[in-house]
Coordinates of C-alpha atoms in Angstrom, one line a residue:
M1 CA 106.3 -164.2 -75.6
T2 CA 104.8 -165.1 -79.0
D3 CA 104.0 -168.7 -79.0
S4 CA 103.8 -171.1 -82.2
P5 CA 100.0 -171.6 -83.7
A6 CA 97.9 -173.8 -81.2
I7 CA 97.7 -177.4 -82.2
H8 CA 94.6 -179.3 -80.3
V9 CA 96.0 -182.8 -80.2
P10 CA 96.1 -185.0 -76.9
L11 CA 99.6 -185.3 -75.5
D12 CA 100.6 -188.4 -74.1
P13 CA 101.5 -188.4 -70.5
K14 CA 105.0 -189.7 -71.0
E15 CA 105.9 -186.7 -73.1
Q16 CA 104.6 -184.0 -70.4
P17 CA 108.5 -183.7 -68.8
I18 CA 109.7 -183.6 -72.0
L19 CA 107.2 -180.6 -73.2
D20 CA 108.1 -179.0 -69.9
G21 CA 111.9 -179.3 -70.7
L22 CA 111.3 -177.6 -74.1
L23 CA 109.2 -174.8 -72.5
S24 CA 111.7 -173.7 -70.2
I25 CA 114.5 -173.8 -72.8
R26 CA 112.3 -171.8 -75.3
D27 CA 111.8 -169.4 -72.3
E28 CA 115.7 -168.8 -71.4
L29 CA 116.1 -168.5 -75.3
S30 CA 113.6 -165.9 -75.5
L31 CA 114.9 -164.1 -72.3
L32 CA 118.7 -164.2 -74.1
K33 CA 117.4 -162.5 -77.4
S34 CA 115.8 -159.9 -75.7
D35 CA 118.8 -159.0 -73.2
R36 CA 120.4 -156.2 -75.6
S37 CA 122.7 -155.4 -72.7
T38 CA 125.7 -157.4 -74.2
Y39 CA 126.5 -159.5 -77.5
I40 CA 125.6 -163.1 -77.6
R41 CA 128.2 -165.5 -77.6
S42 CA 128.8 -169.1 -78.8
E43 CA 129.0 -169.9 -75.3
D44 CA 125.3 -168.8 -74.9
V45 CA 124.0 -170.6 -77.6
L46 CA 125.8 -174.1 -77.6
P47 CA 124.4 -175.5 -74.1
H48 CA 120.8 -174.6 -75.2
Y49 CA 121.5 -176.6 -78.5
D50 CA 122.9 -179.7 -76.6
A51 CA 119.8 -179.2 -74.3
V52 CA 117.3 -179.2 -77.0
I53 CA 119.1 -182.3 -78.4
K54 CA 119.1 -184.1 -75.3
Q55 CA 115.2 -183.7 -75.3
V56 CA 114.9 -185.0 -78.9
H57 CA 116.5 -188.3 -78.0
K58 CA 113.8 -188.4 -75.3
L59 CA 111.1 -187.7 -77.5
N60 CA 112.2 -190.1 -80.0
D61 CA 112.3 -193.0 -77.3
V62 CA 108.9 -192.2 -76.0
R63 CA 107.4 -192.4 -79.5
K64 CA 109.0 -195.5 -80.4
E65 CA 107.8 -197.0 -77.7
S66 CA 104.2 -196.2 -78.0
G67 CA 104.2 -196.4 -81.8
N68 CA 103.2 -193.0 -82.2
V69 CA 106.4 -192.0 -84.1
R70 CA 104.3 -189.4 -86.5
E71 CA 102.2 -187.8 -84.1
Q72 CA 102.1 -184.2 -84.4
N73 CA 101.1 -182.3 -81.1
R74 CA 102.2 -179.2 -78.9
V75 CA 105.5 -180.7 -78.1
D76 CA 106.4 -180.6 -81.9
R77 CA 105.5 -176.8 -82.0
V78 CA 107.4 -176.0 -78.9
L79 CA 110.4 -178.1 -80.5
E80 CA 110.2 -176.3 -83.8
D81 CA 110.1 -173.1 -81.6
C82 CA 113.2 -174.0 -80.0
F83 CA 114.9 -175.1 -83.4
Q84 CA 114.2 -172.0 -85.1
L85 CA 115.4 -169.7 -82.3
I86 CA 118.9 -171.6 -82.1
S87 CA 119.2 -171.4 -85.8
L88 CA 118.4 -167.8 -85.5
F89 CA 121.0 -167.7 -82.7
F90 CA 123.5 -169.2 -85.0
M91 CA 123.3 -166.3 -87.4
T92 CA 123.5 -163.8 -84.8
I93 CA 126.8 -165.3 -83.7
G94 CA 128.0 -165.4 -87.2
R95 CA 128.0 -169.0 -87.8
T96 CA 125.6 -168.8 -90.9
R97 CA 127.7 -171.4 -92.8
E98 CA 126.9 -174.2 -90.3
A99 CA 124.0 -177.0 -90.3
P100 CA 121.9 -175.7 -87.6
V101 CA 121.2 -172.1 -89.8
A102 CA 119.5 -174.4 -92.4
Y103 CA 116.5 -174.8 -90.3
A104 CA 115.6 -171.4 -90.4
F105 CA 116.0 -170.8 -94.2
T106 CA 113.9 -173.9 -94.8
S107 CA 110.9 -172.6 -92.7
T108 CA 110.8 -169.4 -94.4
M109 CA 111.5 -170.9 -98.0
K110 CA 108.7 -173.4 -97.5
R111 CA 106.2 -170.8 -96.4
L112 CA 107.2 -168.4 -99.5
L113 CA 107.0 -171.2 -101.8
D114 CA 103.7 -172.5 -100.4
H115 CA 102.3 -169.2 -101.0
L116 CA 103.7 -169.1 -104.6
K117 CA 102.2 -172.3 -105.3
E118 CA 98.9 -171.0 -104.1
A119 CA 98.8 -167.7 -105.7
G120 CA 99.5 -169.6 -109.2
F121 CA 101.3 -166.6 -110.4
Y122 CA 105.0 -165.5 -109.7
A123 CA 108.1 -163.6 -111.6
H124 CA 111.2 -165.8 -112.7
K125 CA 113.1 -164.0 -110.2
D126 CA 110.8 -165.1 -107.1
I127 CA 112.3 -168.7 -107.8
E128 CA 115.8 -168.2 -109.3
G129 CA 118.8 -168.4 -107.0
L130 CA 116.3 -170.6 -104.8
D131 CA 118.6 -173.9 -106.0
T132 CA 121.6 -172.1 -105.3
V133 CA 120.1 -171.5 -101.5
I134 CA 119.5 -175.0 -101.3
D135 CA 122.8 -176.3 -102.5
T136 CA 124.6 -173.9 -100.2
L137 CA 122.5 -175.3 -97.3
R138 CA 123.1 -179.2 -98.2
E139 CA 127.1 -178.2 -98.3
S140 CA 126.6 -177.1 -94.6
V141 CA 124.6 -179.9 -93.3
L142 CA 127.1 -182.2 -94.9
R143 CA 129.8 -180.4 -93.6
G144 CA 128.2 -180.8 -90.2
K145 CA 128.0 -184.7 -89.9
E146 CA 130.7 -185.1 -87.5
Q147 CA 129.5 -182.2 -85.3
Y148 CA 125.9 -182.0 -85.2
S149 CA 123.1 -184.4 -84.0
E150 CA 122.2 -186.9 -86.4
H151 CA 118.5 -186.7 -85.5
L152 CA 118.8 -182.6 -86.6
L153 CA 120.4 -183.5 -89.8
S154 CA 118.1 -186.0 -90.7
L155 CA 115.2 -183.3 -90.0
L156 CA 117.2 -180.6 -92.1
E157 CA 117.7 -183.0 -95.1
V158 CA 114.0 -183.7 -95.2
R159 CA 113.0 -180.1 -95.1
L160 CA 115.3 -179.2 -98.0
D161 CA 114.1 -182.0 -99.9
A162 CA 110.8 -180.7 -99.2
C163 CA 111.6 -177.3 -100.5
Q164 CA 113.5 -178.6 -103.7
V165 CA 110.3 -180.8 -104.8
M166 CA 108.1 -177.8 -104.5
L167 CA 110.6 -175.5 -106.2
D168 CA 110.5 -178.1 -109.1
E169 CA 106.8 -177.7 -109.3
L170 CA 107.1 -174.1 -109.5
K171 CA 109.7 -173.9 -112.2
A172 CA 107.8 -176.5 -114.5
H173 CA 104.7 -174.6 -114.4
V174 CA 106.8 -171.3 -115.9
A175 CA 108.4 -173.7 -118.2
K176 CA 105.2 -174.2 -119.9
L177 CA 105.3 -170.5 -121.2
S178 CA 107.1 -169.8 -124.7
P179 CA 109.8 -167.1 -124.5
Q180 CA 107.6 -164.9 -126.8
L181 CA 105.2 -164.3 -123.9
S182 CA 107.5 -164.6 -121.0
P183 CA 107.7 -160.6 -121.0
T184 CA 104.2 -160.0 -120.9
Y185 CA 103.7 -162.5 -118.3
E186 CA 106.4 -161.0 -115.9
K187 CA 105.0 -157.2 -116.9
L188 CA 101.7 -158.6 -115.6
V189 CA 103.3 -160.0 -112.2
S190 CA 104.6 -156.9 -111.9
I191 CA 101.3 -154.7 -112.4
L192 CA 99.5 -157.2 -110.2
R193 CA 101.6 -156.6 -107.2
S194 CA 102.3 -153.0 -107.9
M195 CA 98.4 -152.7 -107.5
S196 CA 98.4 -154.9 -104.7
A197 CA 100.9 -152.6 -102.6
A198 CA 99.4 -149.2 -103.7
N199 CA 96.1 -150.8 -102.1
T200 CA 97.8 -151.0 -98.7
R201 CA 99.4 -147.7 -98.3
K202 CA 98.8 -144.3 -98.0
N203 CA 100.2 -142.0 -101.2
V204 CA 102.5 -139.3 -100.0
Y205 CA 104.1 -136.6 -102.1
W206 CA 107.3 -134.5 -101.1
L207 CA 106.9 -130.9 -102.3
L208 CA 110.1 -129.1 -102.8
F209 CA 110.4 -125.6 -103.6
K210 CA 114.0 -123.7 -102.7
A211 CA 114.3 -124.5 -98.9
W212 CA 110.7 -125.0 -98.1
S213 CA 108.9 -128.2 -97.8
A214 CA 105.6 -129.8 -96.9
L215 CA 104.0 -133.1 -96.7
T216 CA 100.7 -133.5 -98.1
S217 CA 98.9 -137.0 -97.9
K218 CA 96.1 -138.9 -99.5
Q219 CA 94.5 -142.0 -98.4
F220 CA 94.5 -143.6 -101.6
P221 CA 96.9 -143.4 -104.8
E222 CA 94.2 -143.8 -107.3
S223 CA 95.9 -142.2 -110.4
E224 CA 98.8 -144.6 -109.8
V225 CA 96.5 -147.7 -109.9
R226 CA 94.5 -146.2 -113.1
S227 CA 98.3 -145.8 -114.9
F228 CA 98.6 -150.0 -113.9
Q229 CA 94.8 -150.5 -115.3
D230 CA 95.6 -148.4 -118.7
Q231 CA 98.5 -150.6 -119.2
C232 CA 96.3 -153.9 -119.0
K233 CA 94.0 -152.3 -121.2
E234 CA 96.9 -151.8 -123.7
I235 CA 98.2 -155.5 -123.3
E236 CA 94.4 -156.7 -124.1
A237 CA 94.0 -154.3 -127.1
S238 CA 96.9 -155.9 -128.5
M239 CA 95.4 -159.2 -128.5
V240 CA 93.6 -160.8 -131.9
D241 CA 90.6 -162.6 -131.4
G242 CA 91.2 -163.1 -127.9
K243 CA 94.8 -164.5 -128.3
F244 CA 98.1 -163.0 -128.2
V245 CA 99.6 -163.6 -131.7
M246 CA 102.9 -163.2 -132.9
S247 CA 104.0 -161.0 -135.6
D248 CA 104.6 -164.0 -138.0
G249 CA 100.9 -165.1 -137.2
S250 CA 101.9 -167.8 -134.7
V251 CA 100.1 -168.7 -131.5
P252 CA 102.7 -169.2 -128.6
E253 CA 102.1 -171.9 -126.0
G254 CA 101.0 -170.6 -122.4
Q255 CA 98.1 -168.4 -123.9
D256 CA 95.8 -169.8 -120.9
V257 CA 98.1 -168.9 -118.1
V258 CA 99.0 -165.1 -119.4
I259 CA 95.1 -164.8 -120.6
D260 CA 94.1 -165.8 -116.8
L261 CA 96.5 -163.4 -115.4
L262 CA 95.5 -160.6 -117.4
N263 CA 92.0 -160.9 -116.3
R264 CA 93.1 -161.2 -112.9
C265 CA 94.4 -157.8 -113.2
L266 CA 91.9 -156.2 -115.1
V267 CA 89.3 -157.4 -112.0
W268 CA 91.8 -156.4 -109.5
S269 CA 92.1 -153.1 -110.5
D270 CA 88.3 -152.3 -110.7
L271 CA 87.9 -153.9 -107.2
V272 CA 91.0 -151.4 -105.9
I273 CA 89.6 -148.3 -107.5
E274 CA 86.2 -149.3 -106.1
R275 CA 87.3 -149.7 -102.7
K276 CA 90.1 -147.1 -102.3
G277 CA 92.3 -148.9 -100.2
K278 CA 89.6 -149.5 -97.5
I279 CA 89.3 -153.3 -96.1
D280 CA 86.3 -154.7 -95.1
S281 CA 85.8 -153.6 -91.3
R282 CA 85.6 -157.4 -90.3
F283 CA 89.2 -157.9 -91.3
A284 CA 90.3 -154.6 -90.1
E285 CA 92.2 -156.1 -86.8
P286 CA 94.6 -158.6 -89.0
F287 CA 95.0 -156.1 -91.8
E288 CA 96.4 -153.2 -89.6
R289 CA 98.4 -156.3 -87.9
L290 CA 100.1 -157.3 -91.2
R291 CA 100.7 -153.6 -92.2
E292 CA 102.5 -152.7 -89.0
I293 CA 104.7 -156.0 -89.4
R294 CA 105.3 -154.9 -93.3
N295 CA 106.4 -151.6 -92.0
Q296 CA 108.7 -152.5 -89.4
L297 CA 109.9 -155.3 -91.8
E298 CA 110.6 -152.6 -94.4
K299 CA 112.3 -150.4 -91.9
L300 CA 114.7 -153.4 -91.2
S301 CA 115.6 -154.0 -94.5
L302 CA 116.8 -150.6 -95.2
T303 CA 118.7 -150.4 -91.5
Q304 CA 119.7 -154.0 -91.5
A305 CA 123.3 -153.9 -91.2
W306 CA 123.1 -151.4 -88.3
S307 CA 119.7 -152.6 -86.4
L308 CA 119.1 -156.2 -87.1
R309 CA 119.6 -158.8 -84.6
E310 CA 118.6 -162.0 -86.5
T311 CA 116.9 -163.3 -83.7
D312 CA 114.3 -160.1 -83.8
L313 CA 112.6 -161.9 -86.8
Y314 CA 111.8 -165.2 -84.8
S315 CA 108.6 -163.0 -83.1
Y316 CA 107.8 -161.6 -86.3
Q317 CA 107.5 -165.0 -88.1
R318 CA 105.7 -166.5 -85.4
Q319 CA 102.9 -163.6 -85.7
L320 CA 102.6 -164.3 -89.3
D321 CA 102.3 -168.1 -88.8
R322 CA 99.4 -167.3 -86.4
V323 CA 97.4 -165.4 -89.3
D324 CA 98.3 -167.9 -91.9
E325 CA 97.4 -170.8 -89.7
S326 CA 94.1 -169.1 -89.2
R327 CA 93.1 -169.6 -92.4
Q328 CA 90.2 -172.3 -93.1
E329 CA 91.0 -175.4 -95.1
D330 CA 90.3 -173.8 -98.5
G331 CA 92.7 -171.0 -97.8
N332 CA 89.6 -168.4 -97.0
F333 CA 90.0 -165.8 -93.8
L334 CA 86.9 -165.8 -91.3
G335 CA 85.7 -162.3 -90.4
T336 CA 84.6 -161.3 -87.1
D337 CA 81.1 -162.6 -87.8
G338 CA 82.4 -166.1 -88.8
K339 CA 81.8 -165.5 -92.7
P340 CA 84.4 -165.8 -95.0
A341 CA 86.3 -162.8 -96.8
E342 CA 85.3 -161.3 -100.1
L343 CA 87.6 -161.2 -102.8
H344 CA 89.0 -157.8 -102.0
S345 CA 90.0 -158.5 -98.4
Q346 CA 91.2 -161.9 -99.1
R347 CA 93.7 -160.8 -101.6
T348 CA 94.6 -157.8 -99.5
L349 CA 95.4 -159.7 -96.2
L350 CA 97.4 -162.7 -98.8
Y351 CA 99.4 -159.8 -100.4
L352 CA 100.3 -158.4 -96.8
L353 CA 101.1 -162.1 -95.6
R354 CA 103.3 -162.9 -98.4
R355 CA 105.1 -159.7 -98.6
N356 CA 106.1 -160.1 -95.0
Y357 CA 107.4 -163.6 -95.5
A358 CA 109.3 -162.4 -98.4
Y359 CA 111.0 -159.7 -96.3
I360 CA 111.8 -162.3 -93.7
F361 CA 113.3 -164.6 -96.1
L362 CA 115.6 -161.5 -97.3
L363 CA 116.8 -160.4 -94.2
I364 CA 117.7 -164.0 -93.3
I365 CA 119.6 -164.8 -96.3
S366 CA 121.7 -161.1 -96.2
S367 CA 122.7 -162.2 -92.9
E368 CA 126.7 -161.5 -92.5
P369 CA 129.2 -164.4 -91.2
V370 CA 129.9 -162.0 -88.6
S371 CA 129.3 -162.0 -84.9
E372 CA 127.0 -159.2 -83.8
A373 CA 130.1 -157.9 -81.7
L374 CA 132.2 -157.2 -84.8
L375 CA 129.2 -155.8 -87.0
P376 CA 130.2 -152.4 -86.0
I377 CA 133.5 -152.7 -87.2
F378 CA 132.3 -154.7 -90.1
N379 CA 129.7 -151.9 -91.0
Q380 CA 132.4 -149.4 -91.1
L381 CA 134.6 -151.2 -93.3
Q382 CA 131.8 -151.8 -95.8
T383 CA 131.0 -148.3 -96.0
L384 CA 134.9 -147.4 -96.5
R385 CA 135.0 -149.8 -99.2
R386 CA 132.1 -148.6 -101.2
C387 CA 133.4 -144.9 -100.8
L388 CA 136.7 -145.9 -101.9
I389 CA 135.4 -147.6 -105.1
E390 CA 133.3 -144.6 -105.7
V391 CA 136.7 -142.8 -105.6
Q392 CA 138.3 -145.0 -107.9
K393 CA 134.9 -145.1 -110.3
S394 CA 135.3 -141.2 -110.4
G395 CA 138.8 -141.0 -111.6
G396 CA 140.7 -141.3 -108.5
C397 CA 142.4 -138.5 -106.4
T398 CA 144.5 -135.5 -107.7
S399 CA 146.8 -135.6 -104.8
S400 CA 147.3 -138.3 -101.7
R401 CA 146.7 -135.9 -99.2
E402 CA 143.2 -136.6 -100.2
L403 CA 143.1 -139.7 -99.0
Y404 CA 144.1 -139.1 -95.5
P405 CA 140.8 -139.4 -93.9
Y406 CA 140.1 -142.9 -95.5
S407 CA 143.7 -143.8 -94.2
M408 CA 143.4 -142.7 -90.7
K409 CA 140.2 -144.5 -90.3
L410 CA 141.8 -147.9 -91.4
N411 CA 144.8 -147.5 -89.7
S412 CA 142.3 -146.4 -86.2
I413 CA 140.6 -150.0 -87.0
D414 CA 143.9 -151.9 -87.9
N415 CA 145.0 -150.8 -84.7
M416 CA 142.2 -152.3 -82.6
R417 CA 144.0 -155.9 -83.6
Q418 CA 145.8 -157.8 -81.3
D419 CA 148.0 -160.7 -82.9
G420 CA 145.9 -160.1 -86.1
K421 CA 142.4 -160.6 -84.1
F422 CA 139.7 -158.3 -82.7
Y423 CA 139.0 -158.8 -79.3
V424 CA 136.2 -157.6 -77.3
G425 CA 137.0 -157.6 -73.7
N426 CA 138.8 -161.2 -73.2
D427 CA 136.5 -162.9 -76.1
I428 CA 137.2 -163.3 -80.0
P429 CA 134.0 -163.2 -81.5
E430 CA 133.2 -165.2 -84.4
G431 CA 133.7 -163.7 -88.1
Q432 CA 137.3 -162.5 -87.7
G433 CA 138.1 -163.8 -91.2
S434 CA 135.3 -161.9 -93.0
V435 CA 136.5 -158.8 -91.3
N436 CA 140.3 -159.2 -91.6
H437 CA 139.5 -160.0 -95.4
L438 CA 137.2 -156.6 -95.7
L439 CA 140.0 -154.4 -94.2
S440 CA 142.9 -156.2 -96.1
E441 CA 140.8 -155.4 -99.5
C442 CA 140.2 -151.5 -98.1
F443 CA 144.0 -151.1 -97.8
E444 CA 144.7 -152.5 -101.2
I445 CA 142.2 -150.2 -102.6
L446 CA 143.8 -147.2 -100.7
C447 CA 147.2 -148.4 -102.1
E448 CA 146.1 -148.6 -105.6
L449 CA 144.6 -145.0 -105.4
R450 CA 147.8 -143.6 -103.3
V451 CA 149.7 -145.0 -106.2
Q452 CA 147.4 -143.3 -109.0
A453 CA 147.4 -140.0 -107.3
E454 CA 151.5 -139.9 -107.0
E455 CA 151.7 -141.0 -110.8
N456 CA 149.4 -138.1 -111.6
N457 CA 151.6 -135.7 -109.8
D458 CA 154.7 -137.3 -111.6
N459 CA 153.1 -136.4 -114.7
D460 CA 152.1 -132.9 -113.6

């Protein structure tokens, strides 16, 4: 069981039964999360949601009576765990457009936005589209007013407002850049991140010759980092009297932001080359832990459709939260000797931490509105659709016989339905509409290809 980061605040004795109840619910949710013997159903999740809301009512009554309405202690952290798990469970059962899902979204989004603000540099693509995500979540919360607790909905609205305020601040920061300097700024952000990525991985080369392959490995891709350093020096050499000057002699706005980032890239490139990917031994333990989480999340992002259960993300996020909240008030990590991290270790750990949060957000936002019970069928249909589209792009088929394998597979999936629905045992899993729509789309593409093949035969 991966607990939340600890908070050492005295607990009101009247809150102890509430804490015990929430701990019991969290344990039950954790057991349900770990059970891979069967798929998760709505009936498994909703009773736990109701139980959590019941404890929320009790907690509000106790705090109104004591006057400690804003107190934050272990009860709040365990309650946060319960809401986070329930939110991820709603994704797992395919109810991705309902209000509780917004909790997991806002948890990760807030962390990402906080880190972007702390870093002080980010690309436009890092924040573009987040407005749409927030608006979509607000619509989900609005639709849930008749179905879900007002306590949960109020909490979600506050969290969405906090994300919107932070996002607006970040957008205002990049808005200071002139259009002329934006490409340079974006390139420097990419270079800085690429050097950080090279700093945290081994350099692997695949050598292929005829039917033989060999794997060689080096601990540090120095040539790659030096190429990034050379790009930075080229940008520096293009400056005139320490400023970026346009061809017409004008000096665009946003000089300080871009120059600061350029200097940061140059200093970082020297540090990375000097350390050759080796971190201070005082921070070896968190470094290896974060790198292992990064590798696991990277694999999940590649095989998400076939291997991810959204609730798996809970343990990863809690491990990251522990590392993130172990930092001092000034943001520094402390080593095993109790002393702050030097620049290389600090930036290396922060890069891994931020990269991992970004992976989790990517996995959450990519969650399909389909129950895990229907995901195998949904994934097969997605693969079929991609294949059929590729056939279309390549000019279609010369004979309808070439379409037989696709037709047989689609018909076998279609025959699994009863009265237009996919059953798993006696259950009708969530996501019927999405799967049926995808099946219909595949049949339509197949029909178009068949007509095209017949026309080609007629012309011949």
